[in-house]
């Protein structure tokens, strides 16, 4: 174990697409990691493939407590509350993170139980329209942003309180874990996270569903003529409705705001297309400019002379617990930057 | 030249992404083909690459007339009227097709000039967000639907008139041309075409623009967190605004209808997400079902035991001008099917 590795075993609760892929990556880098899956068939598949996996939640939490493991909650949102209750009982001192796609609702569950000092939220911006252990894979997180929340530290600081060393260790280990799977750690507070993902993840899902329905209403001829723009635009409508509902319904206030913005733009475009001189100039020009900016800023790019892709997210190296480190997190957040720790 | 090839040279007016790719494919299959490009730099690039290309429109049309060539109009919509005027003057007897993404407006230009008996409309459902000769490529049309209009034949029939042999030859050659570039010929009347593409091409563009703007409004943090669903959903917002405007504004009535359907679905989803018990169940379930149906029906699929992909569009073999052939076109259209001719 190098100083860049998570400094303790990792215990993953829930082995779907995200939890399963995390397990595979950590095993591939020879880190101590074990997992639990609720579905016995999923657990059996994972065991058969040689992974250290069980369908006994109490047993795995008892083991995590004995190991001082970092617990990763990778269940659907609706299971988080009951998992937290089990953790309180069987793993009362482990640090905890999660990978759920909304952060306010998860944090509220920790606050209700007085568990916030054990919690560092997480959300890897990776995935496909598929779900479940069978679709999990190595390298899913490569170069993906992995949002890491730090509200607890910011609130301690605002109250003039010292941030507990244990929380700082959990935060550091979550960052290290994301680096072990080649993701990029992006610090963000839960409200800002939820507002951002409403725009760039939940609204795209609502749009894809809508486009699929309108296309389908056109009947078999329309579908026969459908090509790239329609297929790309509806891809994530292939996500199971259950997952879409959990993402969107648990982030409803932020998503309603994003939808209201979108509805206004669409209504304006509709009205100017219905005018005597039909026009979609404003939307087409603003959309093109927006897309151009986004392409220039986001994701990995190649340097002109090197074949190595580098991240376009600005990087900030910081020492958790060091002077001014929470201010550094805020600065990085405002830039959508990634952090590395030393 | 086999009986499956176009029975005369092809003259392409406009060498952007579509016209240029068509030129490359026909040259690759050793068919006699030449082209015109308005932009001298585009024409120069094509000439440099060894293609039979000019920037002299009158000269190329005079040549087409002497050759009895099939003329393919592959310019932007806004240039079609003036190209037709030139064709009337310099190539008064050639058969004509086009590749413009709307069909009613193009057909109206032919009707205004009394040129409808020379016209078989076309629209290849292929392309990328890029445009211009520099992005043209071989094999762009492979397995793509290529809509081919037959309103003139249907109207002759409705009036109890014989369909002129020359129109039937033009129709046959347009079908053969699509087959030479490995596209699938889908017969469709212009109004049905325009209603369908409003749903599956123009609405996706409007959605992509909207999503890009709402995402961009979230600032640099939102963009840093954006992943697959956002990138896929905004891809075609990278299309030049000029092209998006031409597609959408020339198909405004059909697009407004599609937008109204979409706005209703989005407004309903917004309202049920803003309710005390937020829900997006209806849209998520309908969208998933629609996408599943679309995936099952459209595009190429692999047979379970063969590596060869086959089309999922039903095929109808017909003899243009034979008994009942227009009824066969209607039948194929109603199934979104493809035709082969003999």
XYZ file of C-alpha atoms in Angstrom:
684
model
C 0.000 0.000 0.000
C 1.584 3.277 -1.070
C 0.779 6.620 0.538
C -1.363 7.336 -2.524
C -3.590 4.334 -1.800
C -6.630 4.231 0.458
C -5.119 3.598 3.900
C -7.580 0.838 4.836
C -9.736 -1.881 3.289
C -12.773 -0.836 1.280
C -16.208 -2.365 1.909
C -18.742 -1.798 -0.891
C -22.455 -2.125 -0.118
C -24.301 -2.758 -3.372
C -22.637 -4.219 -6.460
C -24.549 -2.766 -9.394
C -22.929 -1.001 -12.313
C -21.078 1.524 -10.108
C -20.355 -0.582 -7.016
C -19.385 -3.583 -9.126
C -17.085 -1.547 -11.358
C -15.417 -0.004 -8.293
C -14.877 -3.482 -6.830
C -13.312 -4.723 -10.069
C -10.960 -1.731 -10.317
C -9.788 -1.965 -6.702
C -9.203 -5.705 -7.046
C -7.252 -5.023 -10.245
C -4.978 -2.663 -8.303
C -4.615 -5.361 -5.591
C -6.285 -3.305 -2.876
C -8.107 -5.075 -0.021
C -11.776 -4.817 -0.971
C -14.927 -6.797 -0.320
C -18.577 -6.297 -1.045
C -22.177 -7.059 -0.299
C -25.004 -7.488 -2.765
C -28.678 -7.658 -1.876
C -29.606 -9.787 -4.868
C -28.373 -13.301 -4.198
C -27.987 -13.973 -7.917
C -25.736 -10.918 -8.315
C -23.727 -11.972 -5.277
C -23.417 -15.507 -6.637
C -22.157 -14.251 -10.016
C -19.554 -12.106 -8.261
C -18.444 -14.953 -5.969
C -18.237 -17.285 -8.940
C -15.980 -14.739 -10.664
C -13.658 -14.975 -7.655
C -14.573 -11.796 -5.799
C -14.814 -11.516 -1.990
C -18.561 -10.979 -1.911
C -21.475 -11.959 0.319
C -25.211 -11.472 0.584
C -25.020 -11.195 4.400
C -25.121 -7.482 5.247
C -24.622 -7.832 9.017
C -21.611 -10.083 8.532
C -19.910 -7.735 6.083
C -20.518 -4.698 8.301
C -19.141 -6.526 11.340
C -16.055 -7.344 9.275
C -15.776 -3.701 8.089
C -15.879 -2.507 11.715
C -13.158 -4.970 12.757
C -11.003 -3.817 9.782
C -11.720 -0.104 10.211
C -12.750 -0.244 6.524
C -13.981 2.637 4.420
C -17.640 1.858 3.647
C -18.961 2.786 0.197
C -22.756 2.839 -0.094
C -23.531 1.959 -3.715
C -27.186 0.946 -3.383
C -30.130 2.715 -5.005
C -31.286 5.813 -3.087
C -34.325 4.060 -1.624
C -32.116 1.537 0.221
C -29.740 4.073 1.779
C -31.777 4.749 4.956
C -31.988 1.094 5.938
C -28.291 0.546 5.131
C -27.436 3.480 7.414
C -29.471 1.913 10.216
C -27.534 -1.319 9.809
C -24.225 0.572 9.746
C -25.107 2.372 12.970
C -25.668 -0.967 14.605
C -22.907 -3.139 13.149
C -20.179 -0.736 12.004
C -20.490 2.201 14.406
C -17.062 3.762 13.780
C -16.244 3.317 10.069
C -15.934 6.297 7.730
C -18.615 6.285 5.022
C -18.986 7.540 1.475
C -21.579 6.851 -1.197
C -22.046 7.002 -4.972
C -25.699 8.044 -5.172
C -26.501 10.537 -7.926
C -28.135 13.107 -5.621
C -26.441 14.454 -2.544
C -28.888 16.563 -0.504
C -31.232 13.673 0.250
C -28.378 11.375 1.222
C -26.800 13.974 3.477
C -30.182 14.591 5.141
C -30.308 10.905 6.104
C -26.904 11.242 7.794
C -27.968 14.464 9.554
C -31.182 12.863 10.845
C -29.063 10.151 12.489
C -26.314 12.488 13.763
C -23.834 10.634 11.513
C -22.580 13.620 9.508
C -19.076 13.561 11.011
C -18.567 10.127 9.467
C -19.747 11.103 5.988
C -18.004 12.328 2.847
C -20.415 12.219 -0.093
C -19.381 11.031 -3.522
C -20.783 10.795 -7.044
C -18.832 9.409 -9.983
C -19.990 11.012 -13.234
C -19.749 7.751 -15.127
C -22.144 5.063 -16.169
C -24.078 3.764 -19.102
C -27.754 3.193 -19.744
C -27.232 -0.327 -18.374
C -27.341 -1.346 -14.750
C -26.495 -4.279 -12.514
C -23.432 -6.391 -11.722
C -23.502 -8.010 -15.154
C -22.708 -4.673 -16.786
C -19.998 -3.656 -14.320
C -16.538 -3.298 -15.837
C -13.007 -2.154 -15.157
C -11.887 1.347 -16.186
C -15.449 2.713 -16.075
C -14.218 5.732 -14.078
C -11.111 6.541 -16.099
C -10.896 10.353 -16.465
C -14.462 10.746 -15.166
C -15.211 13.495 -12.671
C -15.947 12.074 -9.195
C -17.761 14.701 -7.129
C -16.696 14.700 -3.455
C -18.691 16.719 -0.938
C -17.187 18.691 1.946
C -20.166 20.452 3.552
C -19.219 19.077 6.965
C -15.778 20.733 6.836
C -17.222 24.010 5.551
C -19.790 24.046 8.375
C -17.236 23.240 11.072
C -15.157 26.132 9.804
C -18.143 28.493 9.669
C -18.900 27.637 13.299
C -15.250 28.212 14.241
C -14.880 24.541 15.197
C -11.917 22.312 14.525
C -12.582 19.705 11.816
C -12.206 16.263 13.448
C -9.077 14.392 12.325
C -11.181 11.335 11.592
C -13.335 13.187 9.072
C -10.198 14.525 7.374
C -8.863 10.965 7.121
C -12.113 9.766 5.568
C -12.060 12.660 3.089
C -8.440 11.867 2.182
C -9.206 8.195 1.688
C -12.199 8.935 -0.555
C -9.985 11.164 -2.724
C -7.304 8.449 -2.815
C -9.903 5.847 -3.797
C -11.067 7.945 -6.756
C -7.452 8.351 -7.832
C -6.831 4.604 -7.609
C -9.586 4.110 -10.200
C -8.210 6.982 -12.328
C -11.151 9.306 -11.755
C -10.723 13.030 -11.076
C -11.798 14.261 -7.633
C -13.968 17.376 -7.936
C -14.837 18.981 -4.561
C -18.370 20.369 -4.374
C -21.002 21.148 -1.742
C -24.233 19.161 -1.945
C -26.557 22.011 -3.012
C -24.224 23.065 -5.830
C -23.829 19.442 -6.871
C -27.557 18.853 -7.056
C -28.205 22.050 -9.021
C -25.463 21.122 -11.501
C -26.541 17.517 -12.059
C -30.153 18.619 -12.532
C -28.901 20.523 -15.581
C -26.365 18.124 -16.998
C -27.692 14.708 -16.027
C -31.343 14.703 -14.924
C -32.635 17.122 -17.563
C -30.890 15.102 -20.336
C -32.754 12.033 -19.088
C -36.119 13.837 -19.139
C -35.349 15.133 -22.641
C -34.372 11.676 -23.884
C -37.634 10.164 -22.586
C -39.664 12.936 -24.214
C -37.869 12.590 -27.537
C -38.393 8.820 -27.500
C -42.144 9.239 -26.947
C -42.564 11.912 -29.652
C -40.515 9.821 -32.098
C -42.500 6.694 -31.297
C -45.744 8.625 -31.838
C -44.579 9.158 -35.431
C -45.037 5.456 -36.034
C -42.970 2.986 -37.935
C -42.099 5.317 -40.850
C -40.571 7.920 -38.518
C -38.572 5.233 -36.749
C -37.351 3.843 -40.035
C -36.015 7.276 -40.971
C -34.466 7.937 -37.549
C -30.695 8.332 -37.616
C -27.833 9.653 -35.486
C -29.413 12.746 -33.952
C -32.427 10.767 -32.749
C -30.429 7.772 -31.556
C -27.983 9.895 -29.565
C -30.787 12.056 -28.225
C -32.757 9.068 -26.921
C -29.901 6.784 -25.794
C -30.393 7.284 -22.055
C -34.136 6.645 -22.397
C -32.920 3.039 -22.352
C -32.185 3.463 -18.632
C -34.633 1.505 -16.470
C -37.524 3.764 -15.400
C -36.850 2.834 -11.772
C -33.362 4.392 -11.920
C -34.566 7.489 -13.771
C -37.305 7.986 -11.195
C -34.879 7.685 -8.299
C -32.492 10.238 -9.802
C -35.123 12.744 -10.861
C -37.623 12.440 -8.033
C -34.988 12.742 -5.290
C -33.654 15.904 -6.936
C -37.055 17.331 -7.840
C -36.633 20.977 -6.715
C -33.408 21.501 -8.688
C -34.789 19.603 -11.675
C -37.990 21.683 -11.723
C -35.823 24.823 -11.900
C -33.823 23.407 -14.810
C -37.034 22.288 -16.545
C -38.546 25.751 -16.187
C -35.510 27.242 -17.899
C -35.749 24.662 -20.674
C -39.506 25.110 -21.120
C -39.056 28.843 -21.556
C -36.413 28.352 -24.261
C -38.530 25.758 -26.064
C -41.686 27.852 -25.858
C -39.835 30.870 -27.282
C -38.428 28.748 -30.106
C -41.871 27.302 -30.809
C -43.425 30.777 -30.980
C -40.786 32.190 -33.301
C -41.102 29.095 -35.539
C -44.868 29.625 -35.691
C -44.412 33.269 -36.747
C -45.017 34.442 -40.297
C -41.263 34.455 -40.878
C -40.318 31.245 -39.037
C -37.051 31.608 -37.147
C -35.028 29.509 -34.771
C -32.004 31.809 -35.061
C -31.684 32.756 -31.414
C -31.769 29.225 -30.023
C -29.572 27.795 -32.788
C -26.921 30.445 -32.268
C -26.981 30.318 -28.464
C -26.955 26.516 -28.487
C -24.029 26.377 -30.886
C -22.034 28.849 -28.809
C -22.835 26.952 -25.616
C -21.835 23.627 -27.121
C -18.597 25.116 -28.464
C -17.697 26.480 -25.020
C -18.529 23.164 -23.384
C -16.405 21.218 -25.843
C -13.485 23.566 -25.331
C -13.630 23.280 -21.563
C -14.717 19.822 -20.586
C -13.258 16.371 -20.729
C -9.850 15.243 -21.825
C -7.941 16.780 -24.691
C -4.783 15.945 -26.555
C -1.775 18.202 -26.460
C -0.727 19.088 -29.979
C 2.582 17.267 -29.871
C 1.942 14.521 -27.341
C -0.267 11.460 -27.731
C -1.094 11.647 -24.017
C -4.522 13.028 -23.220
C -4.539 15.482 -20.367
C -7.468 16.698 -18.318
C -8.830 20.153 -19.024
C -9.964 20.459 -15.389
C -7.581 22.753 -13.514
C -5.758 20.869 -10.764
C -5.120 22.081 -7.235
C -2.781 20.151 -4.960
C -3.637 20.489 -1.303
C -2.923 18.971 2.081
C -6.147 17.986 3.874
C -6.174 19.610 7.309
C -3.439 22.068 6.328
C -3.788 25.846 6.602
C -6.544 27.262 4.406
C -7.414 23.919 2.868
C -11.194 24.431 3.032
C -10.783 27.756 1.225
C -8.783 25.858 -1.389
C -11.660 23.395 -1.784
C -14.072 26.271 -2.340
C -11.723 27.800 -4.889
C -11.421 24.507 -6.764
C -15.218 24.049 -6.682
C -15.779 27.478 -8.220
C -13.545 26.439 -11.133
C -14.992 22.943 -11.548
C -11.425 21.874 -10.800
C -9.964 18.621 -9.567
C -7.822 18.155 -6.512
C -4.828 16.024 -5.702
C -3.766 15.542 -2.116
C -0.375 15.159 -0.501
C -22.209 -0.566 -66.047
C -24.460 -3.330 -64.679
C -28.242 -3.156 -64.802
C -28.079 -2.382 -61.086
C -26.073 0.794 -61.710
C -27.423 4.241 -62.525
C -27.924 4.142 -66.302
C -26.243 7.501 -66.981
C -23.599 9.808 -65.545
C -24.312 11.631 -62.284
C -23.820 15.379 -61.927
C -23.702 16.634 -58.327
C -24.391 20.313 -57.636
C -22.906 21.187 -54.254
C -20.059 19.235 -52.652
C -20.592 19.618 -48.937
C -20.769 16.723 -46.512
C -23.533 14.920 -48.410
C -22.717 15.858 -52.018
C -19.006 15.298 -51.441
C -19.551 11.913 -49.813
C -21.832 10.864 -52.681
C -19.156 11.907 -55.200
C -16.489 9.919 -53.367
C -18.657 6.789 -53.190
C -19.639 6.889 -56.878
C -16.019 7.431 -57.917
C -15.028 4.499 -55.687
C -17.478 2.295 -57.588
C -16.048 3.638 -60.891
C -19.272 5.313 -61.987
C -19.114 8.379 -64.253
C -19.664 11.313 -61.900
C -18.707 14.952 -61.790
C -19.564 17.872 -59.589
C -19.814 21.573 -59.026
C -18.997 23.512 -55.906
C -19.851 27.142 -55.266
C -16.936 27.737 -52.939
C -13.787 27.941 -55.037
C -11.669 26.661 -52.160
C -13.878 23.571 -51.799
C -13.731 23.021 -55.549
C -9.955 23.439 -55.522
C -9.558 20.876 -52.714
C -11.688 18.404 -54.650
C -9.806 18.998 -57.904
C -6.488 18.630 -56.083
C -7.711 15.282 -54.730
C -8.241 14.193 -58.333
C -12.009 14.579 -58.671
C -13.775 15.848 -61.790
C -14.996 19.066 -60.228
C -15.502 22.664 -61.304
C -16.728 25.968 -59.912
C -18.434 26.853 -63.217
C -22.133 26.036 -62.829
C -23.196 26.813 -66.412
C -20.414 24.670 -67.855
C -21.274 21.676 -65.694
C -24.994 21.940 -66.496
C -24.280 22.185 -70.213
C -22.162 19.052 -69.862
C -24.933 17.297 -67.911
C -27.444 18.113 -70.643
C -25.127 16.737 -73.347
C -24.621 13.559 -71.260
C -28.271 13.155 -70.269
C -26.898 13.002 -66.701
C -28.896 12.563 -63.516
C -28.566 15.858 -61.634
C -28.304 15.720 -57.825
C -28.944 19.025 -56.060
C -26.875 18.929 -52.873
C -26.762 22.623 -52.026
C -28.279 24.236 -48.942
C -32.031 24.874 -49.237
C -31.586 28.590 -49.810
C -29.615 27.966 -53.023
C -32.080 25.499 -54.565
C -34.296 28.084 -56.335
C -31.429 29.712 -58.185
C -29.936 26.317 -59.102
C -33.314 25.320 -60.574
C -33.377 28.490 -62.651
C -29.933 27.639 -64.022
C -31.000 24.055 -64.713
C -34.051 25.258 -66.645
C -31.770 27.299 -68.826
C -28.737 25.050 -69.289
C -29.950 21.501 -68.665
C -33.601 21.578 -69.759
C -34.123 17.832 -70.101
C -32.129 16.087 -67.333
C -33.851 14.176 -64.524
C -33.273 15.765 -61.139
C -33.099 14.618 -57.523
C -31.904 16.390 -54.376
C -30.660 15.617 -50.867
C -32.190 18.515 -48.954
C -33.518 17.622 -45.500
C -37.043 18.957 -46.130
C -39.150 17.964 -49.074
C -42.309 20.100 -49.256
C -40.426 23.355 -49.832
C -38.196 21.805 -52.478
C -41.125 20.243 -54.298
C -42.949 23.593 -54.229
C -40.021 25.168 -56.102
C -40.371 22.504 -58.809
C -44.148 22.975 -58.963
C -43.802 26.762 -59.292
C -41.589 26.190 -62.336
C -43.685 23.384 -63.818
C -40.696 21.050 -63.412
C -42.373 18.372 -61.288
C -42.260 15.701 -64.004
C -38.455 15.870 -63.860
C -38.210 15.563 -60.096
C -37.761 12.646 -57.698
C -36.952 13.978 -54.211
C -34.363 12.374 -51.980
C -33.048 12.658 -48.440
C -30.280 10.446 -47.074
C -30.674 10.013 -43.307
C -26.957 10.237 -42.726
C -24.570 12.930 -41.671
C -22.627 14.199 -38.741
C -22.544 17.492 -36.889
C -19.794 18.532 -39.326
C -20.324 20.034 -42.752
C -18.370 20.898 -45.891
C -16.216 19.049 -48.415
C -13.423 18.573 -45.877
C -15.679 16.316 -43.793
C -17.043 14.300 -46.709
C -16.119 10.638 -46.645
C -16.769 7.304 -48.296
C -19.287 4.894 -46.800
C -21.251 7.687 -45.095
C -24.524 6.228 -46.415
C -23.884 2.577 -45.645
C -27.123 1.058 -44.269
C -28.667 4.535 -43.896
C -32.243 5.104 -44.961
C -32.462 7.241 -48.111
C -35.976 8.675 -48.418
C -37.191 8.829 -52.014
C -40.374 10.735 -52.843
C -42.991 9.634 -55.351
C -45.764 12.245 -55.069
C -45.673 12.860 -58.814
C -46.487 9.219 -59.553
C -49.208 9.096 -56.911
C -50.814 12.236 -58.327
C -50.686 10.984 -61.932
C -52.392 7.832 -60.752
C -55.025 9.734 -58.774
C -55.791 11.770 -61.884
C -55.994 8.596 -63.965
C -53.000 9.692 -66.031
C -50.190 7.542 -67.288
C -46.903 8.157 -65.452
C -44.369 9.388 -68.012
C -41.678 6.856 -68.819
C -39.010 9.466 -68.287
C -40.109 10.054 -64.698
C -40.068 6.323 -64.064
C -36.506 6.150 -65.412
C -35.428 8.987 -63.146
C -37.075 7.263 -60.181
C -35.325 3.996 -61.031
C -31.954 5.691 -61.365
C -32.313 7.477 -58.050
C -33.064 4.120 -56.370
C -30.075 2.550 -58.149
C -27.832 5.403 -57.029
C -28.790 4.896 -53.373
C -28.072 1.203 -53.763
C -24.649 1.885 -55.305
C -23.716 3.740 -52.111
C -25.209 0.974 -49.942
C -28.073 3.040 -48.597
C -31.620 1.691 -48.242
C -34.269 3.301 -50.460
C -37.374 4.190 -48.416
C -40.285 5.490 -50.539
C -42.268 8.274 -48.894
C -44.479 11.182 -49.916
C -43.214 14.652 -49.066
C -45.798 15.522 -46.376
C -45.214 12.246 -44.537
C -41.471 12.719 -44.848
C -41.562 16.209 -43.406
C -43.816 15.184 -40.493
C -41.500 12.263 -39.697
C -38.230 14.194 -39.845
C -39.723 16.952 -37.690
C -40.018 14.314 -34.972
C -36.813 12.377 -35.430
C -34.366 14.931 -36.779
C -35.461 18.536 -36.315
C -36.866 18.164 -32.794
C -33.634 16.403 -31.675
C -31.700 19.422 -32.942
C -33.943 21.860 -31.052
C -33.596 19.721 -27.911
C -29.810 19.562 -28.244
C -29.563 23.349 -28.541
C -31.807 23.821 -25.514
C -29.860 21.333 -23.413
C -26.575 23.001 -24.363
C -27.870 26.418 -23.262
C -29.293 25.150 -19.940
C -26.076 23.235 -19.220
C -23.934 26.237 -20.075
C -26.072 28.407 -17.779
C -24.910 26.128 -14.930
C -21.426 27.532 -15.366
C -18.062 25.887 -15.234
C -18.859 23.502 -12.348
C -21.836 21.992 -14.191
C -19.733 21.559 -17.308
C -16.960 19.919 -15.350
C -19.453 17.360 -14.021
C -21.105 16.752 -17.405
C -20.732 13.205 -18.696
C -22.234 10.840 -21.271
C -25.921 11.756 -21.065
C -25.161 15.446 -21.538
C -22.556 14.943 -24.244
C -24.802 12.659 -26.294
C -27.804 14.902 -25.723
C -25.972 18.010 -26.982
C -23.820 16.506 -29.764
C -25.822 17.903 -32.679
C -25.801 21.367 -31.103
C -22.331 21.418 -32.687
C -24.024 21.729 -36.089
C -23.556 25.189 -37.598
C -26.554 27.417 -36.720
C -27.002 28.174 -40.417
C -27.707 24.505 -41.197
C -30.009 24.063 -38.192
C -31.961 27.141 -39.216
C -32.380 25.916 -42.786
C -33.645 22.524 -41.645
C -35.988 23.783 -38.959
C -37.280 26.985 -40.531
C -38.126 25.327 -43.855
C -40.077 22.645 -41.993
C -41.658 24.994 -39.471
C -45.308 23.791 -39.537
C -44.409 20.128 -38.912
C -41.784 21.082 -36.344
C -44.239 23.290 -34.441
C -46.609 20.293 -34.197
C -43.821 18.073 -32.857
C -42.729 20.794 -30.443
C -46.280 21.179 -29.141
C -46.392 17.462 -28.378
C -43.024 17.664 -26.639
C -43.951 20.783 -24.659
C -47.080 19.076 -23.331
C -45.078 16.034 -22.164
C -42.430 18.219 -20.534
C -44.982 20.473 -18.854
C -46.805 17.441 -17.436
C -43.522 16.006 -16.155
C -42.592 19.355 -14.645
C -45.930 19.610 -12.834
C -45.802 16.102 -11.435
C -42.203 16.693 -10.281
C -43.317 19.888 -8.511
C -46.102 18.022 -6.677
C -45.876 17.161 -2.995
C -44.956 13.584 -3.957
C -42.611 14.286 -6.892
C -43.078 11.792 -9.688
C -41.739 11.309 -13.172
C -43.152 7.797 -13.415
C -45.365 8.273 -16.442
C -42.752 9.866 -18.672
C -39.968 7.525 -17.541
C -42.083 4.458 -18.244
C -43.455 5.673 -21.580
C -40.015 6.845 -22.689
C -38.412 3.534 -21.799
C -41.091 1.562 -23.641
C -40.776 3.828 -26.690
C -36.996 3.540 -26.757
C -37.214 -0.246 -26.390
C -39.613 -0.472 -29.337
C -37.414 1.800 -31.437
C -34.318 -0.231 -30.683
C -36.094 -3.437 -31.588
C -37.304 -2.087 -34.913
C -34.743 0.255 -36.351
C -31.309 -0.011 -37.851
C -29.247 -3.070 -38.560
C -29.146 -6.104 -36.342
C -27.083 -9.232 -36.210
C -28.603 -12.620 -36.804
C -27.859 -14.906 -33.889
C -25.603 -17.260 -35.795
C -24.271 -15.076 -38.606
C -21.748 -12.234 -38.333
C -23.540 -10.439 -41.197
C -25.707 -7.537 -40.133
C -29.053 -7.431 -41.883
C -31.487 -4.572 -42.135
C -34.564 -4.653 -39.967
C -36.488 -2.649 -42.587
C -38.850 -4.943 -44.473
C -37.888 -5.166 -48.142
C -40.241 -5.062 -51.107
C -38.955 -5.886 -54.606
C -40.837 -4.104 -57.346
C -40.671 -3.244 -61.012
C -41.065 0.528 -61.602
C -43.891 1.046 -64.058
C -45.198 -2.479 -63.553
C -48.781 -3.258 -62.545
C -49.708 -1.893 -59.148
C -46.271 -0.520 -58.459
C -47.495 2.767 -56.954
C -49.705 0.806 -54.558
C -46.606 -1.178 -53.636
C -44.755 2.073 -52.891
C -47.591 3.140 -50.606
C -47.522 -0.204 -48.846
C -43.763 -0.005 -48.325
C -44.097 3.577 -47.043
C -46.688 2.563 -44.460
C -44.212 -0.005 -43.102
C -41.174 2.274 -43.214
C -39.835 -0.383 -45.557
C -37.117 -0.308 -48.182
C -37.495 -1.167 -51.838
C -35.325 -2.952 -54.348
C -36.092 -2.666 -58.043
C -35.753 -5.081 -60.907
